[in-house]
XYZ file of C-alpha atoms in Angstrom:
582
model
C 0.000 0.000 0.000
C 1.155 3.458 -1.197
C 1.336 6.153 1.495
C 1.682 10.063 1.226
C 4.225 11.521 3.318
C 6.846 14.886 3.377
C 10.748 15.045 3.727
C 11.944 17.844 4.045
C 8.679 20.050 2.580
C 8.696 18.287 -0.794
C 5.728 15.481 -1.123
C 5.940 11.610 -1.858
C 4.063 8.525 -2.020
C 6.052 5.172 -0.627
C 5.206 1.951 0.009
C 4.064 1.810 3.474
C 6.372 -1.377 4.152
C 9.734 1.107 4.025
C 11.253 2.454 6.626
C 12.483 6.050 7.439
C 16.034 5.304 6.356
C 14.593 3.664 3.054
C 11.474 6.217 2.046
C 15.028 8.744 2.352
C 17.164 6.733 -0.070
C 14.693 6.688 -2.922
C 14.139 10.526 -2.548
C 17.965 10.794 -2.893
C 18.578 12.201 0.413
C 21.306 10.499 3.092
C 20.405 9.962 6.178
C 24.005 8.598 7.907
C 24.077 5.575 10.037
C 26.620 2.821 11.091
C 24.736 -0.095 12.273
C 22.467 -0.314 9.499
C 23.380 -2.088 6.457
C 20.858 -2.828 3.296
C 21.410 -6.722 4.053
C 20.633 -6.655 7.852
C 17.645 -6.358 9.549
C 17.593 -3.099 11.723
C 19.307 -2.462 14.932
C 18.817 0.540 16.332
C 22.517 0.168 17.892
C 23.988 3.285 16.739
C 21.391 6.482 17.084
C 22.868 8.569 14.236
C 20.193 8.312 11.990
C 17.606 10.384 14.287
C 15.184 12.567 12.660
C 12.277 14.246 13.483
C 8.872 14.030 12.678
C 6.204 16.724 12.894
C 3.885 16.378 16.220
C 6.447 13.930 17.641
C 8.386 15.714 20.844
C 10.712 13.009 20.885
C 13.751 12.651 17.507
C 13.020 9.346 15.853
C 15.516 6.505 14.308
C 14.832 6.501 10.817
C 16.368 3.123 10.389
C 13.463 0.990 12.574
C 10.376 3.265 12.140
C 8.187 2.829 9.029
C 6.540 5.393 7.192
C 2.609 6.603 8.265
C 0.482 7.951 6.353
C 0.931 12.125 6.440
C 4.061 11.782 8.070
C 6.242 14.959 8.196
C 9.822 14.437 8.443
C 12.719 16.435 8.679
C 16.168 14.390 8.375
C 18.446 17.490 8.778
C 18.235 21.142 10.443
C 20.890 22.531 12.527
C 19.513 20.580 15.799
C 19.948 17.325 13.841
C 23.129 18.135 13.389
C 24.283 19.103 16.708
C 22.816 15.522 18.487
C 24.618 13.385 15.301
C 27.778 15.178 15.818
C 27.433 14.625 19.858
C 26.458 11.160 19.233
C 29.944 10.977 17.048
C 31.973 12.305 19.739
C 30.550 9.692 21.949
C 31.254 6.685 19.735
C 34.593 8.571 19.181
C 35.528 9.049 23.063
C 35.825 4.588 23.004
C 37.861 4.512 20.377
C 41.138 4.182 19.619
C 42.838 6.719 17.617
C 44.872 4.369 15.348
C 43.183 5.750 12.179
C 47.237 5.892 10.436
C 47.919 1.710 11.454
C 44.432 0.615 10.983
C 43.671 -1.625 7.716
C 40.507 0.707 7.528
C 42.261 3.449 6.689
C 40.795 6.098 4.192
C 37.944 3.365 3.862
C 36.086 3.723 7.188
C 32.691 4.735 7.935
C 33.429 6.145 11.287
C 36.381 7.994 10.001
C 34.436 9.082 6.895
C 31.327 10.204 8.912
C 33.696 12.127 11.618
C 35.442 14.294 8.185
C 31.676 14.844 7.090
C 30.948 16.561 10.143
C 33.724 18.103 10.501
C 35.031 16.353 14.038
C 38.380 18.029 14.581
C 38.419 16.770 18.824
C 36.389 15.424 20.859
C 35.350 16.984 24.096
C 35.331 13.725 25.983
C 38.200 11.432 27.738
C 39.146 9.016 25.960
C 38.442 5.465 27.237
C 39.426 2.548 25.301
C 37.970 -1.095 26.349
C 40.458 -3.849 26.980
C 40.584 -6.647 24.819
C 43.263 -8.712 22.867
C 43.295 -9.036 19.073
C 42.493 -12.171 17.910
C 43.924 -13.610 14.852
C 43.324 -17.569 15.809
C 41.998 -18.548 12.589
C 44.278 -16.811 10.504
C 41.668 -16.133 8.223
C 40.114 -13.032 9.840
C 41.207 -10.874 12.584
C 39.088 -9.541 15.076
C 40.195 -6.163 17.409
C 37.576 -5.629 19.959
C 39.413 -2.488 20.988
C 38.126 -1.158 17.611
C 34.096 -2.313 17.904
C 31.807 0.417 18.237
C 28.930 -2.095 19.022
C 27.011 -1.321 16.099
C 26.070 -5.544 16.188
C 26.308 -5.688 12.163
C 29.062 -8.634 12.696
C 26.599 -10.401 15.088
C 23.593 -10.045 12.660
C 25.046 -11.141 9.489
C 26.490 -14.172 11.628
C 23.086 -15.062 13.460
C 20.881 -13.736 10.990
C 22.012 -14.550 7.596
C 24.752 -17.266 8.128
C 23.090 -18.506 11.077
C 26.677 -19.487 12.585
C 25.852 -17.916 15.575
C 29.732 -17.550 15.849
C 29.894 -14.083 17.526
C 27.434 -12.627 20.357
C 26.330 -9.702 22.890
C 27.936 -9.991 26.584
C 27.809 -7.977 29.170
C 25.133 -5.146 29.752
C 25.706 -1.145 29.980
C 29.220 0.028 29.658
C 30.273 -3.163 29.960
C 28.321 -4.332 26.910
C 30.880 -6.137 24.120
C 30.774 -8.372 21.154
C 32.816 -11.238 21.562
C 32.836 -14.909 19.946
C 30.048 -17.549 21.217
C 31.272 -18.482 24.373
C 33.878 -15.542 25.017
C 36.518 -17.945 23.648
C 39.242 -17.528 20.761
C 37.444 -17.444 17.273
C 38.897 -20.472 16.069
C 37.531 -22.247 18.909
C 33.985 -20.930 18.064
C 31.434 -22.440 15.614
C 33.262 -19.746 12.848
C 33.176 -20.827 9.435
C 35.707 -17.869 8.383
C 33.513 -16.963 5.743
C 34.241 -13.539 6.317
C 30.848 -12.005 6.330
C 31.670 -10.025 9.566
C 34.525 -8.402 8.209
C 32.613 -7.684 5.014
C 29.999 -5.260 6.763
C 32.134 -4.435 9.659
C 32.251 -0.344 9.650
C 35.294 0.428 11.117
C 38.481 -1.714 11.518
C 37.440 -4.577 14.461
C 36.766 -7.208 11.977
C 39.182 -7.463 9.151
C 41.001 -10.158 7.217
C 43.782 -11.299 8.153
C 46.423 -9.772 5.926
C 49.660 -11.256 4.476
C 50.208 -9.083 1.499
C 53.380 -8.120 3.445
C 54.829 -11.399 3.313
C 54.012 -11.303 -0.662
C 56.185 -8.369 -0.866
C 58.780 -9.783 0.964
C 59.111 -13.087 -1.089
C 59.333 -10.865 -4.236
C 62.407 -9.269 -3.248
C 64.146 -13.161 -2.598
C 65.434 -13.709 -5.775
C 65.844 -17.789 -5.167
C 62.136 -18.280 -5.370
C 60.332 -18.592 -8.377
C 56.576 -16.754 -7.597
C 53.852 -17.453 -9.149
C 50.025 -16.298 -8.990
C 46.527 -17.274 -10.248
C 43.703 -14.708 -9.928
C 39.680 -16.219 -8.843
C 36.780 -15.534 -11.406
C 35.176 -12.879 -8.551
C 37.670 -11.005 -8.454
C 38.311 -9.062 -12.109
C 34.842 -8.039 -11.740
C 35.380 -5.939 -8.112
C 38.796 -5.114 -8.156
C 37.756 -2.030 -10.478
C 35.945 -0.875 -7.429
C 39.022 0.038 -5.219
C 39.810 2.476 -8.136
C 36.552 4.223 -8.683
C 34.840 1.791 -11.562
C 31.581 0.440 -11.181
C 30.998 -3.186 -10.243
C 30.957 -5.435 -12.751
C 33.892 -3.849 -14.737
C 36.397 -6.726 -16.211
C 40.264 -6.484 -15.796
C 41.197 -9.881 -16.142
C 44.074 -8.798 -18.848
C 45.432 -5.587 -16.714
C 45.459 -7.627 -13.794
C 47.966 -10.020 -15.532
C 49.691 -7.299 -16.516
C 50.218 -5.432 -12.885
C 51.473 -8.948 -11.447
C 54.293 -9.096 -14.303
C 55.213 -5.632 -13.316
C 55.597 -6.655 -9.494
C 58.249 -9.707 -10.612
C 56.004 -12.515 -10.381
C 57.400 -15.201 -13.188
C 53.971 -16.918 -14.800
C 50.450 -15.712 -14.391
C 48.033 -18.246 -14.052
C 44.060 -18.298 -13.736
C 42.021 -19.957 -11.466
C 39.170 -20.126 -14.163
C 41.397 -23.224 -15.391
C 41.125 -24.787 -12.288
C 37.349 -24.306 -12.422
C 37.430 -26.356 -16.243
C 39.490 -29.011 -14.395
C 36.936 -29.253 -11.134
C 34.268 -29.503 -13.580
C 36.108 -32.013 -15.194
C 36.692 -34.306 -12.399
C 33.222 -33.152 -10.226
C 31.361 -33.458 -13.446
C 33.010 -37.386 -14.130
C 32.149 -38.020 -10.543
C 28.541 -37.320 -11.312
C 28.570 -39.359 -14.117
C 30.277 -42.116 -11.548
C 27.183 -41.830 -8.918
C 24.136 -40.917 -11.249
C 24.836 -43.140 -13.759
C 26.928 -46.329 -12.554
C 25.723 -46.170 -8.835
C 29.050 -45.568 -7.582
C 28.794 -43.367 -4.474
C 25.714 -41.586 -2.790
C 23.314 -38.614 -3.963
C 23.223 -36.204 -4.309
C 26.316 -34.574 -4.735
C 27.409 -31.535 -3.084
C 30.073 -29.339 -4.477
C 32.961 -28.637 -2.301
C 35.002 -26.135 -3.674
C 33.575 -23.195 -1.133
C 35.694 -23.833 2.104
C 33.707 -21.827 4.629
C 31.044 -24.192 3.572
C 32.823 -27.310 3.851
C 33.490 -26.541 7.350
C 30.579 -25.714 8.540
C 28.844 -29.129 6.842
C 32.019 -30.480 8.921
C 30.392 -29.140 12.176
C 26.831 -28.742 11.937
C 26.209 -31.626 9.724
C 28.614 -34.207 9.404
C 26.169 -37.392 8.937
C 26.158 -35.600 5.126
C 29.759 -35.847 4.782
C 29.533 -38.381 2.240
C 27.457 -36.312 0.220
C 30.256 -34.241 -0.401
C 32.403 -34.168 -3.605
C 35.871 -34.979 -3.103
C 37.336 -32.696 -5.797
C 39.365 -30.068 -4.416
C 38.623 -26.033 -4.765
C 39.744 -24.828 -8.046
C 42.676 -22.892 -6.628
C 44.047 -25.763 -4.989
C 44.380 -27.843 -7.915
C 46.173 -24.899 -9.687
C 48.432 -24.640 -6.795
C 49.203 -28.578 -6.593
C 49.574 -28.989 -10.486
C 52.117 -25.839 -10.388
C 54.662 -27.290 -8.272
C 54.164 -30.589 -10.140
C 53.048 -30.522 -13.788
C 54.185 -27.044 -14.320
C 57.519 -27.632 -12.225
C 58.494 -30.465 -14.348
C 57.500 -28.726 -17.734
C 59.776 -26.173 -16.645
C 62.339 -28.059 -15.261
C 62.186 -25.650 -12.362
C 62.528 -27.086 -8.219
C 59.485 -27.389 -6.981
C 60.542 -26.052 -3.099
C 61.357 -22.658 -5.444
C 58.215 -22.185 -6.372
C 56.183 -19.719 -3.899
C 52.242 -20.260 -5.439
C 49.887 -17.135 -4.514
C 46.102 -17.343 -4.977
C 44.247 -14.065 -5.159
C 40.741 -15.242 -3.944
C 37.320 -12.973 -2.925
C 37.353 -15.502 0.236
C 38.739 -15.381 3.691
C 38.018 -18.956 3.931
C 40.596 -19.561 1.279
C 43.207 -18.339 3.958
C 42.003 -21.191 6.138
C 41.791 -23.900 3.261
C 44.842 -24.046 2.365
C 46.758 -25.691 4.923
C 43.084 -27.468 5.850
C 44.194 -31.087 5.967
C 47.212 -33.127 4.987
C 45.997 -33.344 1.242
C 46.763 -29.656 0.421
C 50.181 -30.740 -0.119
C 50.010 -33.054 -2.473
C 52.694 -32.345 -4.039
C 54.738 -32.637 -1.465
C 54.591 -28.857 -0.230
C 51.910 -26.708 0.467
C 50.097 -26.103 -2.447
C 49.305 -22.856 -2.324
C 51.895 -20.739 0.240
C 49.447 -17.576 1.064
C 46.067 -16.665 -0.189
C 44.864 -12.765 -0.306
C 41.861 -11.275 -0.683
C 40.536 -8.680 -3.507
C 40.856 -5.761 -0.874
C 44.530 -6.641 -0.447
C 45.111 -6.784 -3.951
C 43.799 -3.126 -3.783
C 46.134 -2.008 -1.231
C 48.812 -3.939 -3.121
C 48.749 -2.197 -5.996
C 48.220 1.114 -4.559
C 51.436 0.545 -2.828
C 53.447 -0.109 -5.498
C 52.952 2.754 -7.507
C 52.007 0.794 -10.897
C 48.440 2.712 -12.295
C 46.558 -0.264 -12.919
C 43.784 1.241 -15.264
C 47.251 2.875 -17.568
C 48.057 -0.904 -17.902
C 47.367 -2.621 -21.415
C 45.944 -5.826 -21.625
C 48.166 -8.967 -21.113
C 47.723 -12.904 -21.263
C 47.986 -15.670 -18.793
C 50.807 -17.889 -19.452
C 49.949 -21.411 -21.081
C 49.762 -24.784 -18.943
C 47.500 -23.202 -16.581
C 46.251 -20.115 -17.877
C 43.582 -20.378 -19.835
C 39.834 -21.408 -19.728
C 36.768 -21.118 -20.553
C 33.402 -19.518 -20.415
C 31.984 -22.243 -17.851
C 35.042 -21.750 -15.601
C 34.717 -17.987 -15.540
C 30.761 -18.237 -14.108
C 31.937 -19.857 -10.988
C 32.214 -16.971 -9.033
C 28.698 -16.360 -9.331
C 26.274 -18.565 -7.754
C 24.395 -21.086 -9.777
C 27.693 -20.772 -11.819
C 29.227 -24.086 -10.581
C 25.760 -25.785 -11.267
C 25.602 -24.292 -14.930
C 29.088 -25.100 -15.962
C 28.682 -28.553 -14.426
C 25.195 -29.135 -16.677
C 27.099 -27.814 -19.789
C 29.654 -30.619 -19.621
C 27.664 -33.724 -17.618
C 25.508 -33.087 -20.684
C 28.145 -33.865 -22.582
C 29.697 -36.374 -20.790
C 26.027 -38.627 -20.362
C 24.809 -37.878 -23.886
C 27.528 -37.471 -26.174
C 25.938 -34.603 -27.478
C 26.266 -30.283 -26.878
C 23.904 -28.590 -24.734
C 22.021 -26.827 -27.024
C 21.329 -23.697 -24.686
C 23.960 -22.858 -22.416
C 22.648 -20.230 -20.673
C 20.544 -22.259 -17.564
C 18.475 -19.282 -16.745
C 16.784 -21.737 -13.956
C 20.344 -21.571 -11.413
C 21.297 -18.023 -11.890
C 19.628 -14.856 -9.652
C 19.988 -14.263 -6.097
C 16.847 -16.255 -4.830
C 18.183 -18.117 -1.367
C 17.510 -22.027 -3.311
C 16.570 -22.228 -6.567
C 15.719 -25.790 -7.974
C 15.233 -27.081 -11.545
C 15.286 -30.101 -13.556
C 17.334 -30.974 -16.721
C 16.813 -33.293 -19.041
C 20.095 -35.421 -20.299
C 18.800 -37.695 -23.061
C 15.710 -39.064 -20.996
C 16.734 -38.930 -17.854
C 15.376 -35.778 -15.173
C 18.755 -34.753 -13.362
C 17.417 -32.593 -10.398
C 19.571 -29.902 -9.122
C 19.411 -27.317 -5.932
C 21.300 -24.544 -5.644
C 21.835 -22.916 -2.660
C 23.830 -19.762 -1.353
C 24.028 -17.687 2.387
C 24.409 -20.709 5.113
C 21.039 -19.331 5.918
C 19.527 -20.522 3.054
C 21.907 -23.758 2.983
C 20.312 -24.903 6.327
C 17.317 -25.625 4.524
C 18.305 -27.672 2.337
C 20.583 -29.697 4.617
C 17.268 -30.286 6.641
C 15.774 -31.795 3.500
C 18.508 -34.144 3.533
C 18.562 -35.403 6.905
C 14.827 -35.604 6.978
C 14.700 -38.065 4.218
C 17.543 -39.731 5.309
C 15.933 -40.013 8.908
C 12.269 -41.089 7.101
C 13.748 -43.249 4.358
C 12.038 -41.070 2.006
C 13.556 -40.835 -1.476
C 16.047 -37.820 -1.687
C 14.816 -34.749 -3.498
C 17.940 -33.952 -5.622
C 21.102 -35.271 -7.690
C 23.641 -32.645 -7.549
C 23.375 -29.542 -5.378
C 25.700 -26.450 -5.491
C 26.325 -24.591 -2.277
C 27.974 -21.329 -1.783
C 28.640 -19.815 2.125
C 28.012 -16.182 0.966
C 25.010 -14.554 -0.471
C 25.427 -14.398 -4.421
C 28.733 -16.413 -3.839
C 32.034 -15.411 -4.812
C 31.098 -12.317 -5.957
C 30.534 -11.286 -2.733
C 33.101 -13.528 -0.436
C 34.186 -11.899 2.592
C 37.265 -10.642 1.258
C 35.820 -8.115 -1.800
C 35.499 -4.555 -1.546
C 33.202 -3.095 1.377
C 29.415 -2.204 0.890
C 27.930 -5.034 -1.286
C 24.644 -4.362 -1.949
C 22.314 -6.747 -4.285
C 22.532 -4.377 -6.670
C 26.446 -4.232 -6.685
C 25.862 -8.944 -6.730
C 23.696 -8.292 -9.968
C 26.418 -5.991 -11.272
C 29.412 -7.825 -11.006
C 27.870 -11.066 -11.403
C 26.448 -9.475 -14.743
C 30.594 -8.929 -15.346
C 30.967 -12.486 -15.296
C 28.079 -14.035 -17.509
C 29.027 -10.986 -19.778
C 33.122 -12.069 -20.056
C 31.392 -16.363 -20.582
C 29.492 -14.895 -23.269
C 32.055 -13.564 -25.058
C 34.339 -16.508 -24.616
C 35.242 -18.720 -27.918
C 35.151 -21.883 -25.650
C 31.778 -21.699 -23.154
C 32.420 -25.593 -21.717
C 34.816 -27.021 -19.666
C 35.392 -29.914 -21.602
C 36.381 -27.605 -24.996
C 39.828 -26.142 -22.444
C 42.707 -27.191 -24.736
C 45.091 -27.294 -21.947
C 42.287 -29.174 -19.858
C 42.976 -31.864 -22.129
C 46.384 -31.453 -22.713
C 47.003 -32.015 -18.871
C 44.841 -35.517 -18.831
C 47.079 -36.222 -22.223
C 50.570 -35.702 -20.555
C 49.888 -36.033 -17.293
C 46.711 -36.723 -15.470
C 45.780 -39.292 -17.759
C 41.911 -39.143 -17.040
C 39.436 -37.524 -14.925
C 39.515 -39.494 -11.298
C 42.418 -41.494 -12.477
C 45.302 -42.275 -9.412
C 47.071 -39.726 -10.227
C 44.491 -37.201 -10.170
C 42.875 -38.605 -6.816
C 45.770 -38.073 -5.476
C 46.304 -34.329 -6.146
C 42.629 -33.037 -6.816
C 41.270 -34.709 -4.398
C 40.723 -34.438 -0.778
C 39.110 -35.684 2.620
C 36.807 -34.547 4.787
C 36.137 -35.180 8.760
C 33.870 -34.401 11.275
C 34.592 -31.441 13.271
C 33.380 -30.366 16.736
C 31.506 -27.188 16.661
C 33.103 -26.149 19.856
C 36.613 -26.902 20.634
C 36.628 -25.961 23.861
């Protein structure tokens, strides 16, 4: 229902379902607040989105209070700005000023809300809560110094991810946001997914950075680096220099990593050909000859594999046992590539540039991510560190002409290029298990059925005859109910509901891991997502199965898809893990 209200004198009708906050946005005027964020349910935490309304004595949050019919609002006036600036000061007077060392640097909210209005000191001692930083998982780091309560971390975790890995404790001063438990992270139910850091304002949740220990392998000229770049990421990088999401720099990306010194550029989209390759012949293995259990459930997003690990491991064997597509690149580097090269394996220093915090954690995750006898990829960074990377190093990334990957594991295809989007993984995999149970091309490879940003989308293809059904799910909120299915059918006997299923931890998937640039909005999924059907589209080769080099690695080296050789460096294990570990 449409209702008529005033901002600021000038008259609109709104849907009465919109808030304050919202009815402001679509009339183009910016109300500032720090706890609420477009994904999240409202707070409240914050009070610096007050405004007032006529015939109301008291100033209203225009984040939790919906729109009335005849309502007359003011969001700014000279009073207005006198409580947000005291309300500022406030947050200001518990925090530490370490604005120069802080990772949020120049991309805060706090700090960017204290320029706006024009904060120069605050009139208040400064008292600082206690609290350690904690960087157990190595995948994000949180500062509790630095938390300004806002509770975004806590209701992405609880609402969205329903981890439930960070909480409330305490009341009144005292109040804090700590892990579940007031225990170390790692020892929490945390998935290091990443989502915390993602809508964190200010710098108390952040990933854990290692782009200095990049640097410093650069300058040791007995090491041989080199890097592959995730799908996700060419189409948000752009967004750390002013582009708009969904811009494509695969080829200037290459091009700023030969300029650093790293030796060959290779491309994760290859390793998303060869997962298809061996996750797709592994399909073919249980659907067709009966050889394993289904459905199967992808297993190349980490922060999902753990938390299947701990919440439910009785599915374990649903799970496919192909490796993430950036750990295959990583263990075929230090062997295939190594001997090609006739280069020492211990030289080479792989580093994966991934949209993922998770990634951080995966790859030393079990024994099998050194295959190749070393760790199989040395350090994993995310898209915001690539930012800061090549801001430090002087190189103007958009001056940059367009470069190649190197051969052996550079190039790929449309279908490996999609993954970073959800429903990607599911589409490429239906292009080429097509192929693989038929004999024959998919005639339309654009499955309009997985793609969008709906929580579980579920469709039916037919190969030949048979129905193949598929789920694809994305947000551990949304993966929860399909896990339920599962272990409801499994608990009543009842025939399972699906064949293959696609899971990715974050909403929209890669495209918006934990580790991409700050402020995803749907809009800003649709957009760079959008980059990544539009960069498939224009691809020669749209199926995993078409990669060249795909096949030129089975032909020299691999043999076949799930042959010993391949089991035994794209594949991996997986274990039951306590949700608690203390």
């Amino acid at each position: 229902m449409k209702v008529n209200i005033k901002i600021n004198n000038k008259d609109y009708s709104v849907s009465s379902s919109l808030t304050i906050l919202e009815a402001a946005k679509l009339a183009h005027i910016k109300i500032p607040t720090l706890c609420k964020h477009e994904d999240l349910p409202p707070t409240a935490n914050c009070g610096i989105c007050v405004v007032k309304v006529k015939n109301n004595r008291k100033l209203i949050r225009a984040c939790c209070t919906l729109v009335e019919k005849g309502m007359d609002i003011t969001t700014h006036d000279g009073e207005l700005y006198e409580v947000r600036k005291n309300v500022l000061e406030l947050i200001l007077s518990t925090h530490p000023f370490l604005c120069l060392t802080c990772l949020r640097n120049g991309n805060c909210e706090l700090q960017k809300l204290a320029e706006e209005f024009g904060i120069r000191e605050v009139p208040y001692n400064n008292i600082v809560k206690g609290g350690k930083t904690d960087t157990s998982t190595k995948a994000v780091v949180f500062d509790a110094q630095k938390c300004i309560g806002c509770g975004r971390c806590v209701e992405v975790c609880q609402e969205i991810q329903q981890v439930h890995a960070l909480e409330f404790l305490d009341r009144g001063f005292n109040a804090r946001i700590a892990p579940a438990g007031d225990i170390q992270l790692a020892d929490s139910p945390c998935i290091k997914c990443g989502q915390c850091s993602a809508h964190c304002p200010v710098g108390a949740i952040v990933e854990f950075s290692q782009a200095t220990q990049v640097w410093l392998t650069l300058r040791d000229e007995t090491l041989h680096p080199v890097v592959q770049i995730a799908p996700a990421v060419r189409v948000a990088l752009g967004e750390g220099f002013g582009l708009e999401p969904g811009a494509l720099l695969t080829g200037q990306i290459y091009a700023f990593f030969r300029r650093i010194g790293f030796k060959a550029i290779f491309d994760t989209n290859f390793g998303a050909d060869l997962t298809i390759m061996e996750e797709g012949s592994e399909l073919i293995e249980r659907l067709v000859h009966g050889k394993g259990t289904l459905p199967l459930i992808t297993s190349c997003c980490p922060a999902w594999v753990d938390f299947l690990e701990k919440y439910y491991p009785d599915l374990i064997e649903h799970f496919s046992t192909a490796k993430s597509p950036h750990e295959m690149v990583g263990a075929l580097s230090k062997t295939y590539y190594a001997e090609k090269m006739g280069i020492d394996p211990g030289k080479i220093f792989m580093l994966s540039v991934m949209p993922c915090t998770a990634k951080k954690f995966e790859i030393a995750r079990t024994a099998d991510m050194h295959s190749s006898g070393y760790q199989d990829v040395d350090v994993s960074i995310t898209t915001r560190e690539l930012v800061r990377m090549i801001k430090t190093s002087g190189v103007n990334l958009l001056d940059l002409e367009d470069e190649k990957a190197d051969s052996v594991l550079g190039s790929y295809t449309g279908a490996g290029t999609i993954f970073g989007a959800t429903g990607g993984v599911m589409e490429a995999a239906i292009r080429t298990a097509y192929f693989l149970v038929t004999g024959k091309e998919l005639e339309n490879l654009d499955v309009e059925d997985v793609r969008g940003l709906k929580g579980v989308k579920r469709a039916t293809v037919d190969m030949n005859g048979k129905k193949i059904r598929v789920a694809v799910a994305h947000g551990i909120g949304n993966v929860r109910e399909v896990c339920e299915e599962l272990r409801e059918c499994k608990a009543s006997g009842k025939p399972m509901p699906y064949d293959f299923i696609e899971v990715m931890a974050c909403e929209g998937g890669c495209i918006a891991g934990g580790g991409q640039p700050y402020q995803v909005t749907n809009k800003i999924r649709t957009m760079r997502s959008k980059g990544l059907y539009n960069d498939d589209g224009k691809c020669e080769l749209r199926c995993s199965h078409h990669n060249k080099e795909v096949q030129q690695l089975y032909k020299e080296f691999l043999d076949k898809p799930l042959s010993d050789k391949s089991h035994h460096l794209l594949h991996t294990k997986y274990i039951p893990r306590p949700i608690y570990y203390k």
